[in-house]
Amino acid sequence: MAESLSSRRSTEKLSLGRFPQTNNRSATKPEVSAVHRVGASIALSNVVKRYGTFTAVSRLSLAIEAGEFVSFLGPSGSGKTTSLLMVAGFIIPTEGAILLGNQDITRLPPHRRNIGMVYQNYALFPHMTVFKNVAFPLRMRRLGKEAIRARVRQALELVQLQDMADRYPLQLSGGQQQRVALARALVFEPPLLLMDEPLGALDKKLREELQGEIKRIQRKIRSTVIYVTHDQDEALSMSDRVVVMKDGQIEQVGSPKELYETPRTRFVAGFLGSANFLDATLVSTGDISVARTEHGTVVKTSGRTQACVGSRVTLAVRPERVAVTLTQVPDNTGYQGRVVDANYFGTTQRYEIRLDNGEILLANRTNIGDPLIEPSSTVFASWRPEDVWIIPAAGNG
Amino acid sequence: MKWSRDIFTLLRWGTWFYVACVLLFLITPLLVVIPAAFSDSTLLQFPPEHWSTRWFEKYLSSPDWMVATWNSFKVAVAVSILATSLGLTSAIVLVRFRFIGRNALRAVILAPLIVPVIVTAVAIYYFILQIGWAGNLWALILSHTVVTYPYATVVISSALAEFDQRLEDAAVGLGASRVRAFFEVSLPIIRPAVIVSFLFAFLLSLDEVVITIFVSGPETMTLSRRLWDGVRFELEPTIAAVSTCLIVTSSVIVLAAELLRHFLMGRVKVSARR
C-alpha cells in the first residue's frame, strides 16, 4: 500500500530526491518513513489543554485527510495556536490523543515528529546563510553533503530564491525571509506542514502574493497543511476546510462555502464576513418558513429549522444579499425605509438602512457605476427567501 | 540669542575639560609606572635619569618571578574556563526556568559582588584551612572562581535573556534535539557574551590580590601576590617592569574583546543595512 502510494505519486509530486534507506537509523533521530513521503492524515481526538483552572483547548476532535489544507480561524485566545503547538509537540495535551498517519504522537518530543513549521516571525537562524538555514533540517537527519546540496537547491528553486543562497537572513526582505522559512520547513518533505500566521507580519499586497505562492507549492508537493490565521479572507481563499474556533472549542468545521453560506452560529456568521441578525419568532414552518421580527418585519425564508412555531430564532442575511432600490420591487416584497448612512468603498457601496418599523439593516451594493444613494432618501430593501437562514436559539452563544 | 549660545559653548568646553581631567586622573599612574620601568636606577625613580631595559631582563630571568607568572597564568586559564561554564549553566537555569527560590538562587550567586571582598576572603581562607587545601593551586582556582563566576553569570544571563527562544524551538521543530539546538543555534548567537565573560574572568583572576593574599602560600605564589610582596619589601624597579607587562597584557585582552565584539556585531549590522 505504502509502496504503491509513493510510486503513484512520485511522478506528480515535487522531486526533491529521496532520503537514503533509514533501516538502521538511531532511535533518537527524526523518523523518515516511506508512508510520510507525501501528506499524512492527522487526527485529534478529545484533546484538552488546561493551565491550572484555565482551559485553553477543550475536547477538540478533528480529522484531517492526507493532503488537505485546513485553516484554524479564530480571534486571539480562541486556542488555535495552542492546538497547533500541541500538534507540533511544544505543548503536551492534558488529555486526549493526536495521531499522525497511524502513529500516536501525543507524547513524542517535537524533534522526532518530522513536522515542518513556519512561524509568523520567520525564526530564521541569523548566524547562518540562507543555504545553511535550509540545510539545517537535512543536517539533523544526517544526509550526505551532496544530497543536502541538491535538495537545498531544489527547495530554493521552489520558492524562487536560488540566487540568495549565500545571503544572511537580515539581508533579505520580509517576504523573502518567509520564503526561506517555507523552503526550510519543506526541504525534508514533512508529511505535515504547520503554519502559524505566516503572513501576519507582511503588508497586504505581499500577503496576497504569498498566499497564491503557498497554495501553488502545496498543490505541487501535496503535503497536509494546518494553517493558523485570524484573517478570514486568507482562510476562505486558501483552505479546503476551515475550522472556526472560539474559547478553546470548535465552533464549526466546513468548506469555505459551507461556512460562509450556512454558518451554524451567530459567531461564525459574524466572524466570516458580516451579517444582519434579526431576532424573530417563528410564525409558520415548511418549505418556506415565516418569521416575525421584534420590530414586526415579516420575513420569508427557505432556511431549514427544527424549531417549532412560536419559538424564538435569529434570522441572518448577508449585507451583499440585501438589494437596495429606489422604487418598490415588482412583487411588492421590498421593505420601505430610509438611508441612514451611505459609504463608498471602491468596489462596494455600503448602506445603513432604517426600515419604517425601526429595523436597522446593512446592505452592500456592488459598485457598477450607479450613483451613491444619498442619506435620508427613501429606499426599498429586498431579498429572496433563500438568502435568509435561521440560527436556532442555541447558536446564539 | 547670542548670549544663550555662548552659555552652551561654555558648557560644552566645560564638559570636555571635565572629561579630560577624569581621564588624566585615571592615566597618570600608568604614565609614572611605565617610564619608571625603563629606569637604570636600582630605586623606583620618576622621572628616570638613565634609560635601560635591565629590569625587564631581571624579571624574565628571575626564577621566582617566572614561577609566579606561570602560576598566575595557569590559575587565570582554569578560572576563566570554570567561571564561564558555571556562568553559562547558571544563566540557563536563571533565565529559562521559573521555579520557587529562583530569586534566592540568583542572590546567592551574585552575593560575592555585594559582600566586601575581605569578608569573602576570610571566609574562603577558613574554609580552605578546614579542608586542608592551603598552598594548593586548586584552592586559588576555586576561590578566584567564586568571585568571577557572578560576573560571568551576569554577562551571559543578559545575552540569553535577549536571545529569542523561538529560534531554538524552531531548531527543535526541524529535527534537532534540545541539546543539539542549543549548541547549533543558541550558543553561536550568544557567543560574543561567552567570549567576553571568558576574557573578563581571565583578567579578574590575573588581577585578584585580596583573596590571593589569604589563600596563596609560598608554593603557590602568583604574579599579583609577588607584586604585593615586592611593593612591601623590595621596592626595586622590577615591580614597575612587571606592572608594565601586566598593563600591556590587559590592554591587549580588552582590545581583543572589543575588536571581536565589533567584528561579530559588525557583520550583523552590515548585513542589516543592505
XYZ file of C-alpha atoms in Angstrom:
671
model
C 0.000 0.000 0.000
C 2.670 2.434 1.045
C 4.777 1.358 -1.919
C 2.048 1.926 -4.477
C 1.095 5.206 -2.895
C 4.548 6.635 -3.102
C 5.252 5.303 -6.562
C 1.942 6.545 -7.910
C 2.590 9.985 -6.556
C 6.256 10.194 -7.308
C 5.540 11.432 -10.800
C 3.202 14.170 -9.658
C 4.998 15.355 -6.612
C 7.930 17.648 -6.298
C 11.023 15.597 -6.899
C 13.224 16.724 -4.064
C 15.091 13.460 -4.283
C 14.831 10.591 -1.864
C 16.070 10.070 1.609
C 18.551 7.224 1.902
C 17.304 3.974 3.362
C 16.575 4.509 7.003
C 16.734 0.975 8.369
C 19.476 1.415 10.920
C 18.874 4.984 11.882
C 19.307 5.641 15.573
C 16.084 5.935 17.522
C 16.750 9.482 18.628
C 16.831 10.828 15.082
C 13.666 12.074 13.369
C 11.912 9.251 11.600
C 11.688 9.332 7.855
C 9.466 6.515 6.749
C 8.062 5.708 3.355
C 4.434 6.488 4.174
C 5.375 10.006 5.192
C 6.723 10.985 1.815
C 3.505 12.704 0.826
C 0.988 14.258 3.170
C -0.193 12.216 6.111
C -3.584 12.305 7.729
C -3.818 13.739 11.195
C -6.426 13.161 13.854
C -7.006 14.932 17.138
C -9.331 13.137 19.496
C -10.758 14.769 22.591
C -7.684 16.908 23.049
C -7.760 19.081 26.158
C -5.208 21.579 27.406
C -5.647 23.096 30.838
C -3.415 25.593 32.599
C -4.445 25.372 36.250
C -8.125 26.238 36.201
C -7.969 27.873 32.771
C -8.927 25.659 29.844
C -7.118 26.779 26.708
C -8.466 23.989 24.494
C -11.401 21.802 25.445
C -12.424 18.491 23.890
C -11.060 19.195 20.440
C -11.747 16.419 17.948
C -10.841 16.786 14.330
C -9.786 14.503 11.481
C -7.726 15.948 8.654
C -7.165 13.925 5.498
C -3.812 13.465 3.833
C -3.057 16.342 1.508
C -5.791 18.562 2.901
C -5.283 22.283 3.501
C -7.063 23.158 6.738
C -7.163 26.577 8.385
C -7.707 27.242 12.061
C -9.548 30.533 12.190
C -10.498 32.438 15.293
C -9.889 35.533 17.361
C -6.844 35.669 19.618
C -7.301 33.487 22.674
C -9.513 31.044 20.793
C -6.979 28.245 21.253
C -5.900 27.937 17.626
C -2.194 28.464 18.272
C -2.302 26.237 21.371
C -3.821 23.484 19.224
C -1.129 23.948 16.594
C 1.647 23.802 19.188
C 0.165 20.562 20.541
C 0.366 19.069 17.069
C 3.943 20.364 16.766
C 4.802 18.883 20.165
C 5.774 22.053 22.010
C 2.729 21.730 24.265
C 1.698 18.390 25.744
C -2.090 17.940 25.919
C -3.633 17.433 29.366
C -5.951 14.807 27.869
C -6.645 13.220 24.521
C -4.550 11.849 21.694
C -3.004 13.083 18.460
C -2.391 10.680 15.591
C -0.174 11.396 12.606
C -0.877 8.810 9.954
C -1.463 5.855 12.216
C 1.223 6.753 14.727
C 0.294 8.144 18.140
C 2.457 11.261 18.536
C 0.766 12.732 21.617
C 3.861 12.424 23.745
C 6.553 12.233 21.084
C 9.130 15.035 21.547
C 8.902 17.699 18.816
C 12.246 16.909 17.193
C 11.128 13.369 16.426
C 7.769 14.258 14.888
C 9.099 15.179 11.455
C 6.652 18.057 11.089
C 7.541 21.241 9.225
C 6.664 24.539 10.822
C 6.596 28.136 9.634
C 6.329 30.947 12.154
C 4.992 34.469 11.916
C 8.387 35.900 12.859
C 10.149 33.545 10.363
C 12.521 32.234 13.090
C 15.415 32.061 10.640
C 18.828 31.499 12.205
C 20.589 34.861 11.858
C 24.099 33.395 12.072
C 23.568 31.050 9.125
C 23.291 31.838 5.432
C 20.099 31.039 3.550
C 21.740 27.825 2.331
C 22.678 26.735 5.839
C 19.238 27.594 7.181
C 17.566 25.394 4.596
C 20.204 22.690 5.033
C 19.675 22.589 8.806
C 16.849 20.015 8.952
C 18.729 17.806 6.488
C 21.906 18.029 8.537
C 19.895 16.980 11.628
C 18.778 13.961 9.589
C 22.394 13.151 8.739
C 22.141 13.372 4.981
C 25.320 13.396 2.918
C 26.843 16.639 1.691
C 25.908 16.068 -1.943
C 22.320 15.114 -1.154
C 21.965 18.187 1.050
C 23.291 20.477 -1.653
C 20.920 19.068 -4.277
C 17.855 19.207 -2.044
C 18.546 22.720 -0.773
C 18.935 23.918 -4.352
C 15.612 22.365 -5.322
C 13.845 23.773 -2.280
C 15.201 27.259 -3.005
C 14.097 26.948 -6.625
C 10.646 26.034 -5.385
C 10.392 29.352 -3.531
C 12.292 31.180 -6.299
C 15.240 32.195 -4.160
C 18.000 30.142 -5.802
C 20.207 33.245 -6.167
C 20.032 34.149 -2.487
C 21.744 31.051 -1.057
C 24.785 32.928 0.249
C 22.902 35.830 1.797
C 22.231 36.142 5.504
C 18.567 36.359 6.573
C 18.920 40.001 7.631
C 19.947 40.886 4.086
C 16.546 39.769 2.790
C 13.142 41.462 2.753
C 10.317 40.150 4.944
C 8.684 38.324 2.052
C 11.971 36.695 1.038
C 12.650 35.682 4.626
C 9.284 33.980 4.828
C 10.036 32.129 1.578
C 13.288 30.883 3.093
C 11.367 29.749 6.183
C 8.959 27.928 3.885
C 11.814 26.248 2.000
C 13.382 25.215 5.298
C 10.100 23.716 6.507
C 9.581 21.817 3.241
C 13.069 20.631 2.375
C 12.805 17.458 4.460
C 9.431 16.612 2.901
C 7.436 16.568 6.106
C 4.110 14.717 5.967
C 2.548 17.681 7.724
C 3.269 21.390 7.465
C 2.155 23.755 10.219
C 1.926 27.464 9.572
C 1.334 29.874 12.431
C 0.083 33.151 10.944
C 2.954 33.023 8.453
C 1.906 36.162 6.614
C 0.861 38.193 9.642
C 3.943 40.408 9.559
C 3.687 41.290 5.863
C 1.770 44.054 4.129
C -1.451 43.363 2.251
C -0.070 43.253 -1.273
C 2.781 40.899 -0.414
C 0.431 38.788 1.670
C -1.857 38.149 -1.273
C 1.106 37.304 -3.485
C 2.458 34.795 -0.971
C -0.990 33.273 -0.387
C -1.020 32.288 -4.041
C 2.529 31.015 -3.817
C 1.833 28.875 -0.751
C -1.200 27.348 -2.456
C 0.836 26.644 -5.600
C 3.573 24.924 -3.619
C 1.096 22.986 -1.509
C -0.645 21.632 -4.624
C 2.719 20.644 -6.018
C 4.053 18.764 -3.022
C 0.664 17.528 -1.733
C 1.632 17.959 1.866
C -1.046 18.201 4.539
C -1.212 21.742 5.854
C -2.625 23.247 9.036
C -2.716 26.993 8.675
C -3.461 29.227 11.656
C -4.800 32.670 10.894
C -7.144 35.325 12.180
C -7.636 36.690 8.677
C -10.964 35.410 7.322
C -10.159 36.217 3.684
C -6.944 34.214 3.933
C -8.795 31.254 5.463
C -11.597 31.348 2.893
C -9.402 31.724 -0.168
C -6.702 29.159 0.674
C -8.374 26.326 2.556
C -10.086 23.100 1.634
C -11.727 23.278 5.031
C -11.860 25.931 7.729
C -12.070 25.226 11.452
C -13.608 28.190 13.236
C -12.557 28.268 16.875
C -13.846 30.204 19.837
C -12.950 29.937 23.526
C -10.903 26.780 23.017
C -13.658 24.958 21.174
C -14.537 24.241 17.578
C -17.439 26.416 16.587
C -17.895 24.934 13.114
C -15.894 22.976 10.553
C -16.621 23.079 6.869
C -15.596 24.160 3.403
C -15.278 27.917 2.935
C -18.591 27.916 1.024
C -20.448 25.968 3.722
C -19.139 28.218 6.455
C -19.921 31.413 4.639
C -23.316 30.462 3.302
C -24.680 28.264 6.069
C -22.976 29.254 9.303
C -24.482 27.377 12.224
C -23.937 30.056 14.816
C -24.130 33.792 15.060
C -20.415 33.854 15.930
C -19.383 32.070 12.729
C -21.654 34.248 10.624
C -20.252 37.375 12.225
C -16.625 36.265 12.127
C -16.687 35.264 8.454
C -17.879 38.459 6.876
C -20.762 40.437 8.308
C -24.456 39.665 8.608
C -27.738 41.257 9.626
C -29.093 39.400 12.636
C -32.818 39.748 13.240
C -34.340 38.354 16.440
C -37.674 36.845 15.478
C -40.495 34.470 16.393
C -41.455 31.641 14.037
C -44.937 32.119 12.625
C -45.082 29.069 10.356
C -42.703 26.389 9.153
C -42.467 24.469 5.917
C -40.613 24.760 2.606
C -40.887 28.455 3.127
C -40.952 29.399 6.812
C -42.262 32.698 8.000
C -40.980 34.621 10.997
C -41.862 37.942 12.548
C -39.066 40.089 13.936
C -39.301 42.100 17.131
C -39.858 45.208 15.030
C -42.686 43.500 13.219
C -40.989 42.797 9.899
C -42.427 39.635 8.384
C -39.653 37.640 6.743
C -39.958 34.613 4.466
C -37.088 32.145 4.467
C -36.296 28.867 2.805
C -33.819 28.126 5.618
C -34.366 24.764 7.352
C -35.097 24.642 11.039
C -36.036 22.086 13.694
C -37.624 24.800 15.835
C -41.417 24.744 16.203
C -43.873 27.521 15.554
C -43.824 30.170 18.245
C -40.170 29.620 19.260
C -37.587 32.365 19.182
C -34.933 32.235 16.471
C -32.371 34.506 14.858
C -32.621 35.234 11.173
C -29.452 36.113 9.322
C -28.950 37.721 5.954
C -25.672 38.871 4.408
C -25.467 42.586 3.540
C -24.499 41.761 -0.067
C -27.745 39.796 -0.447
C -29.837 42.801 0.530
C -30.852 44.642 -2.607
C -31.372 48.385 -2.290
C -33.645 50.072 -4.824
C -35.205 53.495 -5.090
C -38.530 52.016 -6.237
C -40.585 49.105 -4.976
C -39.578 45.761 -6.469
C -42.114 44.182 -8.901
C -43.565 41.602 -6.460
C -44.005 44.183 -3.692
C -41.756 42.298 -1.234
C -39.408 45.222 -0.600
C -39.373 46.803 2.846
C -39.611 50.551 2.808
C -37.091 52.581 4.773
C -34.633 55.458 4.749
C -30.901 55.512 4.206
C -29.213 56.466 7.487
C -25.652 56.249 6.302
C -24.038 55.713 2.896
C -20.349 54.908 2.412
C -18.192 54.489 -0.634
C -15.664 51.599 -0.501
C -14.427 51.445 -4.070
C -15.726 48.041 -5.111
C -18.870 48.388 -2.990
C -21.293 50.950 -1.662
C -22.355 50.264 1.904
C -25.654 51.452 3.284
C -27.219 51.512 6.686
C -30.982 51.491 6.274
C -33.651 52.125 8.883
C -36.936 50.489 7.924
C -40.142 52.353 8.706
C -40.800 49.977 11.637
C -37.405 50.768 13.169
C -35.476 47.713 11.948
C -31.826 48.516 11.089
C -30.304 46.734 8.067
C -26.863 46.798 6.472
C -26.709 46.445 2.709
C -23.780 46.267 0.301
C -24.204 47.149 -3.342
C -21.544 46.276 -5.888
C -20.285 49.459 -7.468
C -21.248 49.046 -11.108
C -21.469 52.748 -11.743
C -24.801 53.624 -10.090
C -24.528 56.857 -8.121
C -24.340 56.615 -4.327
C -27.805 56.954 -2.787
C -27.819 59.992 -0.525
C -28.666 59.609 3.176
C -32.334 60.205 4.119
C -33.501 59.039 0.676
C -36.470 56.668 0.731
C -35.438 53.205 -0.463
C -36.717 49.643 -0.617
C -34.692 46.744 0.805
C -35.443 43.281 -0.517
C -34.028 39.758 -0.646
C -35.013 36.290 -1.732
C -36.225 33.680 0.798
C -33.113 31.595 0.064
C -30.860 34.457 1.159
C -32.108 34.192 4.735
C -31.114 31.397 7.074
C -32.260 30.529 10.544
C -29.918 30.260 13.524
C -31.585 28.307 16.343
C -31.575 29.874 19.809
C -28.747 27.523 20.883
C -26.452 29.030 18.271
C -26.612 32.474 19.755
C -23.936 31.894 22.385
C 20.011 84.565 21.498
C 23.714 85.222 21.205
C 24.022 85.081 24.953
C 22.421 81.627 25.286
C 24.657 80.238 22.541
C 27.709 81.434 24.437
C 26.468 79.631 27.532
C 26.141 76.409 25.582
C 29.601 76.764 24.088
C 30.969 77.338 27.543
C 29.120 74.308 28.884
C 30.446 72.160 26.059
C 34.034 73.193 26.681
C 33.462 72.751 30.397
C 32.306 69.187 29.842
C 35.302 68.397 27.676
C 37.621 69.830 30.303
C 35.959 67.725 32.996
C 36.271 64.534 30.906
C 39.920 65.329 30.212
C 40.577 65.733 33.957
C 38.974 62.375 34.745
C 40.987 60.642 32.002
C 44.190 62.274 33.211
C 43.474 61.124 36.760
C 42.994 57.576 35.526
C 46.012 57.535 33.237
C 48.606 59.342 35.397
C 49.624 56.239 37.400
C 50.377 54.476 34.122
C 52.373 57.467 32.921
C 54.511 57.161 36.045
C 54.850 53.366 36.207
C 55.777 52.762 32.590
C 58.720 55.230 32.450
C 59.876 54.029 35.884
C 60.131 50.508 34.483
C 62.699 51.674 31.949
C 64.898 53.296 34.561
C 68.570 52.441 35.007
C 68.426 53.137 38.733
C 68.133 50.463 41.431
C 65.441 52.522 43.107
C 61.967 53.309 41.896
C 62.556 56.682 40.349
C 60.469 59.151 38.372
C 61.415 60.567 36.029
C 64.327 58.183 35.397
C 67.784 59.720 34.778
C 69.054 56.949 32.502
C 67.064 54.504 30.383
C 67.535 50.743 30.278
C 65.609 47.516 29.968
C 67.587 45.766 32.705
C 64.521 45.385 34.980
C 62.640 43.596 32.257
C 65.634 41.307 31.831
C 65.722 40.754 35.566
C 62.030 39.914 35.600
C 62.376 37.435 32.742
C 65.495 35.781 34.168
C 64.332 35.579 37.778
C 63.020 32.068 38.598
C 60.647 33.201 41.380
C 59.048 35.859 39.127
C 58.696 33.300 36.343
C 57.121 30.730 38.658
C 54.685 33.382 39.862
C 53.847 34.347 36.282
C 53.292 30.752 35.251
C 51.102 30.130 38.330
C 49.040 33.223 37.589
C 48.570 32.126 34.011
C 47.527 28.579 34.958
C 45.100 29.877 37.572
C 43.628 32.505 35.229
C 43.036 29.991 32.424
C 41.424 27.464 34.759
C 39.315 30.187 36.395
C 38.043 31.571 33.103
C 37.051 28.099 31.898
C 35.363 27.229 35.193
C 33.665 30.586 35.727
C 32.386 30.767 32.147
C 30.972 27.249 32.099
C 29.387 27.718 35.525
C 28.111 31.131 34.434
C 26.626 29.643 31.274
C 24.808 26.854 33.106
C 23.500 29.153 35.840
C 22.411 31.695 33.250
C 20.408 28.961 31.505
C 18.780 27.932 34.775
C 18.055 31.514 35.872
C 16.766 32.742 32.517
C 14.962 29.703 31.137
C 13.272 28.174 34.158
C 10.666 29.509 36.542
C 10.882 27.808 39.922
C 10.440 28.562 43.596
C 13.628 30.019 45.019
C 14.882 31.346 41.680
C 15.456 34.827 43.071
C 17.101 33.368 46.160
C 19.440 31.350 43.948
C 20.265 34.435 41.901
C 21.017 36.361 45.111
C 23.351 33.625 46.342
C 25.208 33.501 43.035
C 25.588 37.274 42.924
C 26.449 37.619 46.637
C 30.251 37.860 46.091
C 29.607 41.056 44.103
C 27.949 42.694 47.110
C 29.725 41.211 50.119
C 33.018 43.072 50.811
C 35.908 41.163 49.254
C 37.720 40.939 52.570
C 34.759 39.085 54.103
C 34.712 36.617 51.231
C 38.493 36.285 51.529
C 38.389 35.477 55.249
C 35.541 33.012 54.715
C 37.382 31.251 51.910
C 40.586 31.242 53.969
C 38.929 29.407 56.861
C 37.223 27.018 54.524
C 40.490 26.213 52.738
C 42.215 25.636 56.083
C 39.412 23.312 57.193
C 39.648 21.081 54.147
C 43.449 21.228 54.251
C 43.981 22.706 50.802
C 46.204 25.569 51.924
C 49.063 26.084 49.499
C 47.292 24.145 46.780
C 46.822 25.730 43.340
C 43.256 24.413 43.270
C 42.485 26.488 46.347
C 43.407 29.600 44.354
C 41.479 28.456 41.309
C 38.313 27.741 43.276
C 38.477 30.931 45.318
C 39.001 33.056 42.195
C 36.120 31.242 40.550
C 33.840 32.218 43.437
C 34.415 35.913 42.763
C 34.496 35.833 38.930
C 31.566 33.480 38.452
C 28.947 36.177 39.325
C 30.329 38.403 36.547
C 30.155 35.561 34.051
C 26.567 34.819 35.128
C 25.508 38.452 34.708
C 27.135 38.849 31.289
C 25.755 35.593 29.869
C 22.316 35.987 31.505
C 21.741 39.312 29.820
C 22.705 37.874 26.432
C 20.494 34.833 26.967
C 17.550 36.973 28.099
C 17.843 38.956 24.875
C 18.065 35.803 22.771
C 14.794 34.856 21.071
C 13.975 31.411 22.386
C 11.655 30.744 19.469
C 14.788 30.272 17.360
C 15.786 27.323 19.497
C 12.227 25.970 19.344
C 12.352 26.284 15.573
C 15.557 24.233 15.521
C 13.875 21.565 17.656
C 10.897 21.570 15.300
C 13.286 20.990 12.401
C 14.655 17.836 13.999
C 17.372 18.907 16.433
C 17.274 17.603 19.984
C 17.035 20.297 22.646
C 20.752 19.943 23.468
C 21.776 19.969 19.823
C 19.560 23.000 19.156
C 21.266 24.833 21.997
C 24.733 24.155 20.636
C 23.811 24.756 16.990
C 21.662 27.842 17.363
C 21.571 29.461 20.804
C 25.246 29.208 21.722
C 26.606 30.627 18.442
C 24.238 33.580 18.777
C 25.275 34.383 22.363
C 28.946 33.553 21.647
C 30.202 37.169 21.967
C 28.926 37.252 25.563
C 30.591 33.924 26.326
C 33.934 35.146 24.982
C 33.650 38.439 26.846
C 32.875 36.509 30.028
C 35.919 34.304 29.435
C 38.288 37.233 28.939
C 36.765 39.126 31.827
C 37.264 36.189 34.187
C 40.854 35.845 32.958
C 41.624 39.479 33.723
C 39.859 39.454 37.081
C 41.805 36.383 38.170
C 45.116 37.838 36.987
C 44.340 40.982 38.932
C 42.969 39.442 42.136
C 45.035 40.390 45.226
C 42.917 40.343 48.371
C 41.791 36.724 48.305
C 45.120 35.652 46.822
C 46.993 37.075 49.799
C 44.940 34.878 52.104
C 44.920 31.732 50.031
C 48.279 31.588 48.266
C 51.279 30.096 50.029
C 54.992 30.059 49.213
C 54.479 27.262 46.673
C 51.528 28.972 45.020
C 52.955 32.441 44.580
C 51.096 34.359 41.852
C 52.109 37.456 39.967
C 49.755 39.760 41.850
C 50.883 38.302 45.192
C 54.542 38.607 44.197
C 53.961 42.232 43.182
C 52.328 42.939 46.517
C 55.287 41.463 48.357
C 57.661 43.356 46.081
C 55.995 46.647 46.890
C 56.152 45.926 50.605
C 59.684 44.538 50.916
C 61.832 45.376 47.891
C 60.683 48.478 46.058
C 63.009 47.887 43.120
C 62.038 48.762 39.541
C 61.309 45.102 38.701
C 57.796 45.657 40.012
C 57.399 48.572 37.615
C 58.597 46.333 34.766
C 56.158 43.572 35.768
C 53.368 46.117 36.097
C 54.115 47.370 32.616
C 53.893 43.834 31.275
C 50.552 43.365 33.061
C 49.221 46.662 31.711
C 50.149 45.628 28.176
C 48.593 42.180 28.596
C 45.350 43.623 29.982
C 45.155 46.237 27.251
C 45.673 43.620 24.568
C 42.939 41.407 26.031
C 40.451 44.275 26.372
C 41.266 45.422 22.866
C 40.844 41.895 21.540
C 37.460 41.579 23.269
C 36.384 44.908 21.831
C 37.560 44.058 18.302
C 35.900 40.675 18.477
C 32.630 42.181 19.656
C 32.877 44.796 16.932
C 33.578 42.175 14.280
C 30.757 39.866 15.328
C 28.223 42.654 15.768
C 29.549 44.426 12.701
C 28.700 41.525 10.437
C 25.077 41.635 11.516
C 24.934 45.426 11.196
C 26.458 45.462 7.736
C 24.051 42.824 6.569
C 21.092 44.667 8.077
C 21.968 47.728 6.048
C 21.974 46.008 2.675
